[in-house]
mmCIF file of C-alpha atoms (C1' of nucleotides) and ligand atoms in Angstrom:
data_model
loop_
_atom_site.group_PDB
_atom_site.id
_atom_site.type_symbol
_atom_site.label_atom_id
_atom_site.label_comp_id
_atom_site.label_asym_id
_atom_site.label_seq_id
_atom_site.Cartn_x
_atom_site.Cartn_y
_atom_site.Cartn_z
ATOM 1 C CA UNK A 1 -6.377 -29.708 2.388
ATOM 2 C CA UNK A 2 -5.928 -27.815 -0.676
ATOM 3 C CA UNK A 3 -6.939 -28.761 -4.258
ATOM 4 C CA UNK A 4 -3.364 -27.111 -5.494
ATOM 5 C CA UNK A 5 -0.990 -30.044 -5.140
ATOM 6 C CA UNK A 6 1.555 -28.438 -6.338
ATOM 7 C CA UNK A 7 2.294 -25.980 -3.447
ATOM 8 C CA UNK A 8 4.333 -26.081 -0.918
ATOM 9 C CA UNK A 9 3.107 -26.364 3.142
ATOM 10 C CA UNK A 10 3.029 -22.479 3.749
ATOM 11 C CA UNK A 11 1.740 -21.749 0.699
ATOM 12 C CA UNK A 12 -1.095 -24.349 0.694
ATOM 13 C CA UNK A 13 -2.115 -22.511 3.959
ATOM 14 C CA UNK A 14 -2.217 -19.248 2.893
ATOM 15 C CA UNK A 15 -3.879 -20.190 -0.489
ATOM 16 C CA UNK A 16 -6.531 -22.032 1.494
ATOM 17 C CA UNK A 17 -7.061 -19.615 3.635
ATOM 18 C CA UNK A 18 -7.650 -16.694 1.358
ATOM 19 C CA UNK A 19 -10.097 -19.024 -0.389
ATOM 20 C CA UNK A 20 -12.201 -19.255 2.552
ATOM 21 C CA UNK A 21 -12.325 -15.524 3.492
ATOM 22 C CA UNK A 22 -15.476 -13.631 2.322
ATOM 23 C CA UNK A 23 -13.258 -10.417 2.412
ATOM 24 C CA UNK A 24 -9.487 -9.567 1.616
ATOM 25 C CA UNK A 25 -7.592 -9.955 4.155
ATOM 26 C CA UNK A 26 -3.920 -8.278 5.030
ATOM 27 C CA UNK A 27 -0.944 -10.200 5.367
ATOM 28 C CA UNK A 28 -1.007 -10.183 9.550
ATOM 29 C CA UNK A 29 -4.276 -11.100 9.693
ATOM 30 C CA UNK A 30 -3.418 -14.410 7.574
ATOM 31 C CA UNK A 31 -0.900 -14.968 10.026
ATOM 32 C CA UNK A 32 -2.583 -14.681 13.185
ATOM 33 C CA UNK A 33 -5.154 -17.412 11.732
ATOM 34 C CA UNK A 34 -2.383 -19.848 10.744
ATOM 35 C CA UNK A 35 -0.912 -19.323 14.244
ATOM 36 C CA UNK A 36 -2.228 -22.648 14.918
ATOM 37 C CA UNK A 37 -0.781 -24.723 11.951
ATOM 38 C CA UNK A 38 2.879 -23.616 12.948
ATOM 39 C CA UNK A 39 3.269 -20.395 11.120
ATOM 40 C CA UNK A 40 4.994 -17.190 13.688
ATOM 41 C CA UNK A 41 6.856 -14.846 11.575
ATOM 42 C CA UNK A 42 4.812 -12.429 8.828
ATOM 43 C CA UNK A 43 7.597 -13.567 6.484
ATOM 44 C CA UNK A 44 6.569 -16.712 5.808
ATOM 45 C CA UNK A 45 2.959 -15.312 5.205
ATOM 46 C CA UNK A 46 4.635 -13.076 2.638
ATOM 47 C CA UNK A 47 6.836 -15.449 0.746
ATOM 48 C CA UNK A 48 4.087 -17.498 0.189
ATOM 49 C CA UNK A 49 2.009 -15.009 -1.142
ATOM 50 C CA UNK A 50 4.688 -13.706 -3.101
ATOM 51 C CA UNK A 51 4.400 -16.945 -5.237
ATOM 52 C CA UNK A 52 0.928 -17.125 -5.334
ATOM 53 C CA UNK A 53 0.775 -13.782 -6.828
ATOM 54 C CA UNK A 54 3.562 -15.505 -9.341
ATOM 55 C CA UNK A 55 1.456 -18.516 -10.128
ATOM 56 C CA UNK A 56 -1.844 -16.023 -10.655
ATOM 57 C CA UNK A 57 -3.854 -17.570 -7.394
ATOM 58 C CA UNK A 58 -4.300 -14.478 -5.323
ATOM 59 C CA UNK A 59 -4.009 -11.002 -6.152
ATOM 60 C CA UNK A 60 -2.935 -7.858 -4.323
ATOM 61 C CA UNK A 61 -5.323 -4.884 -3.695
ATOM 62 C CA UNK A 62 -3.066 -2.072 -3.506
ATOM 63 C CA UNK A 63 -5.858 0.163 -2.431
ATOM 64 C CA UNK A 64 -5.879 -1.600 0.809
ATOM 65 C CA UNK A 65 -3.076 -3.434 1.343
ATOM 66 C CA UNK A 66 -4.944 -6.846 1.473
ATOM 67 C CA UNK A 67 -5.200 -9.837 -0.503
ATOM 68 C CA UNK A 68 -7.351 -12.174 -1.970
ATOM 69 C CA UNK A 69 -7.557 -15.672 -3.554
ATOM 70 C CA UNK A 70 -8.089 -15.142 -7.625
ATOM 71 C CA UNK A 71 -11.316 -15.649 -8.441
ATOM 72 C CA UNK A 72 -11.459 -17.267 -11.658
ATOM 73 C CA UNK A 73 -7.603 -19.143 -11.787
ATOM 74 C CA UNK A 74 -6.022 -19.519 -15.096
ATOM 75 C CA UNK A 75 -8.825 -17.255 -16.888
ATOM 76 C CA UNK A 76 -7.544 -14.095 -17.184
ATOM 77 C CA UNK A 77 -4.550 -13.673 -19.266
ATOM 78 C CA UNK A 78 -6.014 -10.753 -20.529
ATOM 79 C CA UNK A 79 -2.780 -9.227 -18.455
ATOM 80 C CA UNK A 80 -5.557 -6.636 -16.971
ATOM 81 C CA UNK A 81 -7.933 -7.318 -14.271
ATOM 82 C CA UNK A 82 -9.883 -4.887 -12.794
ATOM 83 C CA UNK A 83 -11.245 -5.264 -9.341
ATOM 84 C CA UNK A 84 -13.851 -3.779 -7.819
ATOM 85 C CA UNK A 85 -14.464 -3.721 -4.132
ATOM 86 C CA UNK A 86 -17.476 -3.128 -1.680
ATOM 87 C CA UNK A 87 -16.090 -0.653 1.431
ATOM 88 C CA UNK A 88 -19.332 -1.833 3.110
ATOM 89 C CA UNK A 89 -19.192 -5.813 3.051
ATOM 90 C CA UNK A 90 -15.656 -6.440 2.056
ATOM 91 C CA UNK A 91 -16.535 -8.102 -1.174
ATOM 92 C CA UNK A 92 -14.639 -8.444 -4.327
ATOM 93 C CA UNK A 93 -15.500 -8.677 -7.748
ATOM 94 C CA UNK A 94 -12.813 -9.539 -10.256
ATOM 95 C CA UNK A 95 -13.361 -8.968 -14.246
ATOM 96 C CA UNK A 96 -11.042 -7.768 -17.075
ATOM 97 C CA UNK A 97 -12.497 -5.497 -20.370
ATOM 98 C CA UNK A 98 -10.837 -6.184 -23.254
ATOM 99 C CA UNK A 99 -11.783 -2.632 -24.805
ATOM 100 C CA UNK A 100 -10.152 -0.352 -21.366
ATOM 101 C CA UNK A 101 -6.982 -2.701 -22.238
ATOM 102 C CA UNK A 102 -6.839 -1.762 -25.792
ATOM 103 C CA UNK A 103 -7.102 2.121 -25.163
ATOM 104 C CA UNK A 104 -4.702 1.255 -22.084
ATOM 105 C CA UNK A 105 -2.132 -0.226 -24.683
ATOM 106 C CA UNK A 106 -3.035 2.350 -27.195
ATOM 107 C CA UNK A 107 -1.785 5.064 -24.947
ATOM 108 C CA UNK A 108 1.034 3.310 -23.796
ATOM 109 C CA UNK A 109 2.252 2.868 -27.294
ATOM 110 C CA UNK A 110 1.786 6.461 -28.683
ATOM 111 C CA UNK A 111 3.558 7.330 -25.387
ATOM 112 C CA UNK A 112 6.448 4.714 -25.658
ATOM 113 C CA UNK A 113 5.599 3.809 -22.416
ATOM 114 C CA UNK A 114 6.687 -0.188 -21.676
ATOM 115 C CA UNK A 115 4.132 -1.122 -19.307
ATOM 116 C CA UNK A 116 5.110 -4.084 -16.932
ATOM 117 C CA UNK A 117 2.073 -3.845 -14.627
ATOM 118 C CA UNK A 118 -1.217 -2.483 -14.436
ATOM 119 C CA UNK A 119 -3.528 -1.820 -11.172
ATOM 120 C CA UNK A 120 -7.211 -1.084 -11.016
ATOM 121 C CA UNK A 121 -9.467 -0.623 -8.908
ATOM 122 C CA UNK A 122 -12.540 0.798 -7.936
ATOM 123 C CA UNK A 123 -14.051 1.157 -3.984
ATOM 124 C CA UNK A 124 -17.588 1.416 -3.612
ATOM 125 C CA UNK A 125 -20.447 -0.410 -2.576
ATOM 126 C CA UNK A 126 -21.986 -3.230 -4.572
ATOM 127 C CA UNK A 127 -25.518 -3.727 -5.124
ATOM 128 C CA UNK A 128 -26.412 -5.369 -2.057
ATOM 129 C CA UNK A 129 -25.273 -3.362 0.429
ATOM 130 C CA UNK A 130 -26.234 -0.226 -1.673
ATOM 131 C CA UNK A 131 -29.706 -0.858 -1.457
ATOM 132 C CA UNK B 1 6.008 30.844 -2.114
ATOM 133 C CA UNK B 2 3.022 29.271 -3.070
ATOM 134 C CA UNK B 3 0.145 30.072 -5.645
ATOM 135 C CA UNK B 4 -2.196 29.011 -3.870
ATOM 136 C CA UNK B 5 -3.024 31.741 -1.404
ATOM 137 C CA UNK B 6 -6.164 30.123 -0.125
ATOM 138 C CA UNK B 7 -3.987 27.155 1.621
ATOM 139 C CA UNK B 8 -3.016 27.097 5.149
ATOM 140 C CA UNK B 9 0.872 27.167 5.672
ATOM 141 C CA UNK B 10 1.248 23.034 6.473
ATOM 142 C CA UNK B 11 -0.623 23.096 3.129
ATOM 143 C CA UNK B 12 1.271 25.276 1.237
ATOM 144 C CA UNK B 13 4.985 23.811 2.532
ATOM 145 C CA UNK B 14 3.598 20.187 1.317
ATOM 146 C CA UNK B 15 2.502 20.993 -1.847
ATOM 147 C CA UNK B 16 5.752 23.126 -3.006
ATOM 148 C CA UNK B 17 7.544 20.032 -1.868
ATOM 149 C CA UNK B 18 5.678 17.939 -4.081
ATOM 150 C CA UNK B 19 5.398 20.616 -6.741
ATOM 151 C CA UNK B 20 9.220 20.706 -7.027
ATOM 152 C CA UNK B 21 10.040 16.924 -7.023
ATOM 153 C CA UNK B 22 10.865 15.200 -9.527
ATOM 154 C CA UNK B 23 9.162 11.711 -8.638
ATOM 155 C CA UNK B 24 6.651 10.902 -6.220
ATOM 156 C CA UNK B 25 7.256 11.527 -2.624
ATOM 157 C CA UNK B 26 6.462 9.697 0.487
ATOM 158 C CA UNK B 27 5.126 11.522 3.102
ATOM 159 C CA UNK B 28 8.338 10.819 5.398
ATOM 160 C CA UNK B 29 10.450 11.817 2.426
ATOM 161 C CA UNK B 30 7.907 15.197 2.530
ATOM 162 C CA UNK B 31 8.542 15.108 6.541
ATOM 163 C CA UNK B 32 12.261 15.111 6.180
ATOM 164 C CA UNK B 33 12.471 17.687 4.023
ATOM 165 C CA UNK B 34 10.179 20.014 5.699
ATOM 166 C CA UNK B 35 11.663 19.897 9.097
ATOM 167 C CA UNK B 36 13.767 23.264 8.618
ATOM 168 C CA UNK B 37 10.236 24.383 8.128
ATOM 169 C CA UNK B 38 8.951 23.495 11.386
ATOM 170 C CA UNK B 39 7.349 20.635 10.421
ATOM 171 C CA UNK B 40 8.153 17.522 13.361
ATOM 172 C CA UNK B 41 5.240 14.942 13.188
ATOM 173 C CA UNK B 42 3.778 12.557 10.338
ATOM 174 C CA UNK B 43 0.578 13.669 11.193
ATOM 175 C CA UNK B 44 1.248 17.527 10.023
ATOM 176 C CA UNK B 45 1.941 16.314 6.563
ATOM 177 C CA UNK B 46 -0.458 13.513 6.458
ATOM 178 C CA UNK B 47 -3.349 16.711 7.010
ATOM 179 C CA UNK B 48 -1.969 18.700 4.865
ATOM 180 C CA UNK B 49 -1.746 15.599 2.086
ATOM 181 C CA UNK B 50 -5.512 14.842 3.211
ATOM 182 C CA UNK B 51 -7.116 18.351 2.235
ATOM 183 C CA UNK B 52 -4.837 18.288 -1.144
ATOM 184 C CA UNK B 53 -6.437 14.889 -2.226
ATOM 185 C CA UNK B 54 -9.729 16.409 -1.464
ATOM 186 C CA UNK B 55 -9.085 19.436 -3.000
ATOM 187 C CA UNK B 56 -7.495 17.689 -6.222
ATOM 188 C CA UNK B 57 -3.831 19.411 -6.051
ATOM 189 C CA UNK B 58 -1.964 16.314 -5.106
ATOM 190 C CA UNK B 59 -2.844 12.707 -5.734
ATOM 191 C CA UNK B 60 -1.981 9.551 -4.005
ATOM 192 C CA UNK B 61 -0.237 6.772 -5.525
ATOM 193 C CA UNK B 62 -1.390 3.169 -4.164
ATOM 194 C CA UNK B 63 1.211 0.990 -5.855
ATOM 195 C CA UNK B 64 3.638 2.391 -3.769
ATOM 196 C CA UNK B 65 2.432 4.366 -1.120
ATOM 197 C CA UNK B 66 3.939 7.924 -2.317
ATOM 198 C CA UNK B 67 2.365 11.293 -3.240
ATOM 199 C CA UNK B 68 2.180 13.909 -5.967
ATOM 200 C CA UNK B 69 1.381 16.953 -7.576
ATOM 201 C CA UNK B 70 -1.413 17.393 -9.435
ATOM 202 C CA UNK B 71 0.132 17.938 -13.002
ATOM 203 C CA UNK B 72 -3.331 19.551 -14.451
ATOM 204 C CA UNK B 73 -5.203 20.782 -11.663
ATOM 205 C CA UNK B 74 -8.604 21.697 -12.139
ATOM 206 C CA UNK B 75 -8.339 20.016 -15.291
ATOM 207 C CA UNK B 76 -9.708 16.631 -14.893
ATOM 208 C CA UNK B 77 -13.408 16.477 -13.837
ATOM 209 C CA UNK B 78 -13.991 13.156 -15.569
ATOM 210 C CA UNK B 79 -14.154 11.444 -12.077
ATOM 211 C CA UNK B 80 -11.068 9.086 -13.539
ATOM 212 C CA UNK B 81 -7.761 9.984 -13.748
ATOM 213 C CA UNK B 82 -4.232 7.208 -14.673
ATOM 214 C CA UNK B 83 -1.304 7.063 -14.147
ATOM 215 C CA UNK B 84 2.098 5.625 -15.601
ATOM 216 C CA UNK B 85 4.779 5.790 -12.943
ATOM 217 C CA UNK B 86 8.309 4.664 -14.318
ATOM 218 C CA UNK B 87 10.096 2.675 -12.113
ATOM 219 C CA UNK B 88 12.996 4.044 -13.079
ATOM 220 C CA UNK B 89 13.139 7.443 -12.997
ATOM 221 C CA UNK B 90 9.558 7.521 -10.986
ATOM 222 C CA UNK B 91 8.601 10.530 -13.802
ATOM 223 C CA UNK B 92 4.865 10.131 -13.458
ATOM 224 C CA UNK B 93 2.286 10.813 -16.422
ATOM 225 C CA UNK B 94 -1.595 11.623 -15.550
ATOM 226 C CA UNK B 95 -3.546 11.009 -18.412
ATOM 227 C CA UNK B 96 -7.582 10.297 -18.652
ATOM 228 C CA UNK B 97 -9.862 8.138 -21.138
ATOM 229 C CA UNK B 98 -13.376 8.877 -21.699
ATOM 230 C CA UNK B 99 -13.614 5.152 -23.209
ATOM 231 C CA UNK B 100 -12.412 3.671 -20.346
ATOM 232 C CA UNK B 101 -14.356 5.706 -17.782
ATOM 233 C CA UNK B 102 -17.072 4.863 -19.969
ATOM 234 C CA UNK B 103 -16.463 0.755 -19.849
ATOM 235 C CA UNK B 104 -16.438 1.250 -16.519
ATOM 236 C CA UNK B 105 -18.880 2.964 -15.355
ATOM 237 C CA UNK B 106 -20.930 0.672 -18.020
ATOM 238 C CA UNK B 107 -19.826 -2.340 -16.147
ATOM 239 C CA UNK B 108 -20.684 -0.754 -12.412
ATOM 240 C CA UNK B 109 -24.146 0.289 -13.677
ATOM 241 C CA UNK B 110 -25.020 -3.422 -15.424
ATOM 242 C CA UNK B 111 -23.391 -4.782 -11.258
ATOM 243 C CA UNK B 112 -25.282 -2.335 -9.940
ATOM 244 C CA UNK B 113 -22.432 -1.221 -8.047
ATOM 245 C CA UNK B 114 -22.188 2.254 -6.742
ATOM 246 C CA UNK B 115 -18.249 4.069 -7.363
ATOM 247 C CA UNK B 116 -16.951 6.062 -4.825
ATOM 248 C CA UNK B 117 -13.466 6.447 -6.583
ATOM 249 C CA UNK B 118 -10.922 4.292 -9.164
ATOM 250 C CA UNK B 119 -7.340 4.025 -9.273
ATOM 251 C CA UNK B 120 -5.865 3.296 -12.083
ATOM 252 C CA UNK B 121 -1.676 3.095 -12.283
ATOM 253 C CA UNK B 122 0.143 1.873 -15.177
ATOM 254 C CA UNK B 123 3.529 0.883 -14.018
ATOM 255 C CA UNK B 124 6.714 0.350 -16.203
ATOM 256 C CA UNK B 125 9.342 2.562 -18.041
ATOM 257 C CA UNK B 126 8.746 5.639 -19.412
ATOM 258 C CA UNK B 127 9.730 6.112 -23.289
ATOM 259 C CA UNK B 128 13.337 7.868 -22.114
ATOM 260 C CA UNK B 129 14.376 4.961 -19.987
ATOM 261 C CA UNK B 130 13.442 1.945 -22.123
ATOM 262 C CA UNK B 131 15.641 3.334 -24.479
ATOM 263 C "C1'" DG C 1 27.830 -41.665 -2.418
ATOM 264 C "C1'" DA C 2 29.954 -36.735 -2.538
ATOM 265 C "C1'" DC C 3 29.222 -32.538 -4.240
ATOM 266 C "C1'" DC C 4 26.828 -28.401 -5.657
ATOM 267 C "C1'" DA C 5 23.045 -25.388 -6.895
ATOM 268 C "C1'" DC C 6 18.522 -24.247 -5.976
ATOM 269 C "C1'" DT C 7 14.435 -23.636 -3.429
ATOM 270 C "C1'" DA C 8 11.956 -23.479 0.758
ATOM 271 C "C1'" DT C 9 11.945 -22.600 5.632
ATOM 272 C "C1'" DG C 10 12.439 -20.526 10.493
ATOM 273 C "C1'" DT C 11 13.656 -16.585 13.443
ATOM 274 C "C1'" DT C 12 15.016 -12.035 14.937
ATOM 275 C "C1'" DA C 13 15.318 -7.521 14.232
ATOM 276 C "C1'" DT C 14 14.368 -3.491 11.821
ATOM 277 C "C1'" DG C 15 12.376 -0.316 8.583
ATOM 278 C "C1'" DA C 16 8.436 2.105 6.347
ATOM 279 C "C1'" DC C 17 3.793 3.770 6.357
ATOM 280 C "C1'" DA C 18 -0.343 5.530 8.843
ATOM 281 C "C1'" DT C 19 -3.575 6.651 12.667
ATOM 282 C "C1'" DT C 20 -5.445 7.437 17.538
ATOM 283 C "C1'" DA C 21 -5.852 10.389 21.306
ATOM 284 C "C1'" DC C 22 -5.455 14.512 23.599
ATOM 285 C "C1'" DA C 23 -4.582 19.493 24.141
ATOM 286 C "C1'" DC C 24 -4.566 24.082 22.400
ATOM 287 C "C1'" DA C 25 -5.307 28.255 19.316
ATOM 288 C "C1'" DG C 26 -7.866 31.101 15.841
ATOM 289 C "C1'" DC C 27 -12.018 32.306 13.564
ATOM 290 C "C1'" DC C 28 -16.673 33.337 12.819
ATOM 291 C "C1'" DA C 29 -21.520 33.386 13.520
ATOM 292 C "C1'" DA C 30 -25.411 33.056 16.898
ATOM 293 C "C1'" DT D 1 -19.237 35.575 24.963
ATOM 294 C "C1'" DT D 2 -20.237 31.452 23.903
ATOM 295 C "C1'" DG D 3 -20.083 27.458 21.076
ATOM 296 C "C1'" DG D 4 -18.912 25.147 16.761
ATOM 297 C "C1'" DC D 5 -15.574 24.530 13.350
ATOM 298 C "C1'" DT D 6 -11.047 24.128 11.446
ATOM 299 C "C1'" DG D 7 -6.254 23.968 11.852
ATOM 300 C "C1'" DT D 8 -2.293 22.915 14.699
ATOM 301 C "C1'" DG D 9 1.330 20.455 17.870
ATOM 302 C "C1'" DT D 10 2.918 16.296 20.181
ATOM 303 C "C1'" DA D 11 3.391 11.670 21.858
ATOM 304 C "C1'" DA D 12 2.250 7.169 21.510
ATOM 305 C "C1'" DT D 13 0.724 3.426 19.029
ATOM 306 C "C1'" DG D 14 -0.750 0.556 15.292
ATOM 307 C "C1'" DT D 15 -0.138 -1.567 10.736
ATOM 308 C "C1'" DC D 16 2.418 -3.185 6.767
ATOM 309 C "C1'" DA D 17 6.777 -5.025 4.766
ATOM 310 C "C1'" DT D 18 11.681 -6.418 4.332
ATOM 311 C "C1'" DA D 19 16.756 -7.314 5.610
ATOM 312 C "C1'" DA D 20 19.888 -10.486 7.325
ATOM 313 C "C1'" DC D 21 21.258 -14.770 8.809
ATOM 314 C "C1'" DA D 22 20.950 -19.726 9.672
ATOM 315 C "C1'" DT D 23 19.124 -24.223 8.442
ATOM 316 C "C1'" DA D 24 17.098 -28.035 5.768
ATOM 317 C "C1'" DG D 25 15.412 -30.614 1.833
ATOM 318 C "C1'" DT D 26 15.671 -31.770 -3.214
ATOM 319 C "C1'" DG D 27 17.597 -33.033 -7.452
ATOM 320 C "C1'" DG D 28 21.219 -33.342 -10.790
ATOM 321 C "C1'" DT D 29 26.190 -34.436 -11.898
ATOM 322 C "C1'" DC D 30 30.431 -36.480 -11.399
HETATM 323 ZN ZN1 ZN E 1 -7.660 -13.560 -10.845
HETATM 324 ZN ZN1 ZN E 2 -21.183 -4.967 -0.217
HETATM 325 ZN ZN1 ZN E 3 -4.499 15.539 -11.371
HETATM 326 ZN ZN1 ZN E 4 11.787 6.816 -16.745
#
DNA sequence: GACCACTATGTTATGACATTACACAGCCAA
DNA sequence: TTGGCTGTGTAATGTCATAACATAGTGGTC
């Protein structure tokens, strides 16, 4: 079902099913469409996702409390991806900048900040549904 | 008891809340503490939060759902404002970088994709508690 | 094989965050 | 004085996330 042999049932499910979504999606509405393959309780929607988030194949929008399958696995270990998201048609683009993690670093270093974790994102509307 | 004479009184309570914490607030912490005010329903503070974000006196924090203070208000026009939030002591710092806005925006205009608004939050320990 | 530690799972209940819907009051301009 | 606009009060509901407890498999060690 899933090219990720390595997970587990649940997880498998979830991954799969994030992959096929052309949007984020929250954590209930994963559920409710792996009612059908056995899964009841949001829990088990959220401990999987909890280790895909681990592993690096899906990523949490905190903007919107959603989730989405990583676009480009094992290719960012940048440690900074930025994400930006169309309000209009749901879609995200995923993409790191090496320079906005420098001056990112640079001010957490004059600072002595210790950073462990680094969100961004920007809502919009991508060039489609701009037009 | 506010400075800001031009705010209604739901307004004014919420933001002299924030104004005095000492970490972010969520607005049922806000709630809670307002209730010898006369405050008894979400909604009152989630209003009053609303016209603060618009107006730029408060901001809200996605990565966890909480609220604060503006620390510079009227001070950052640059459209793009961070944050590092300690998870320790949750002492928030507001900085902004004109390099970074500028990657960004630089990447949105090459996408063609039209910002509405960024969030950027740094998250980690502050320079007192890594020590 | 018996044991133990570790990870995953299933289920119920609860907690935390946010909005919808409706009613009412004040203000100001037409 | 009427109508539009903004702010307010309240109840009910919707959405997101975790705590607590019980069970089951897996793999290593003795
Ligand atoms: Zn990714
Ligand atoms: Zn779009
Ligand atoms: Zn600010
Ligand atoms: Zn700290």
């Amino acid at each position: 079902m899933s090219a990720h042999s390595d997970l587990t049932r649940n997880q498998s499910l979830v991954l799969d099913r994030l992959e096929k979504a052309d949007a984020p999606m929250s954590a209930y509405a994963i559920l409710d469409q792996l009612r059908d393959d056995g899964l009841r309780a949001p829990l088990q929607v959220y401990r999987a996702l909890e280790k895909l988030l681990d592993m690096g194949l899906a990523h949490r929008l905190e903007s919107m409390n959603a989730f989405v399958a990583c676009a480009q696995p094992h290719c960012h270990d940048s440690g900074l991806i930025a994400f930006a998201i169309c309000e209009k048609c749901g879609q995200v683009s995923e993409f790191s900048d090496d320079v906005v993690r420098e001056r990112l670093n640079g001010w957490a270093d004059r600072e002595g900040f210790v950073v462990k974790r680094t969100t961004m994102e920007i809502r919009g509307e991508c060039r489609a549904c701009a037009a």
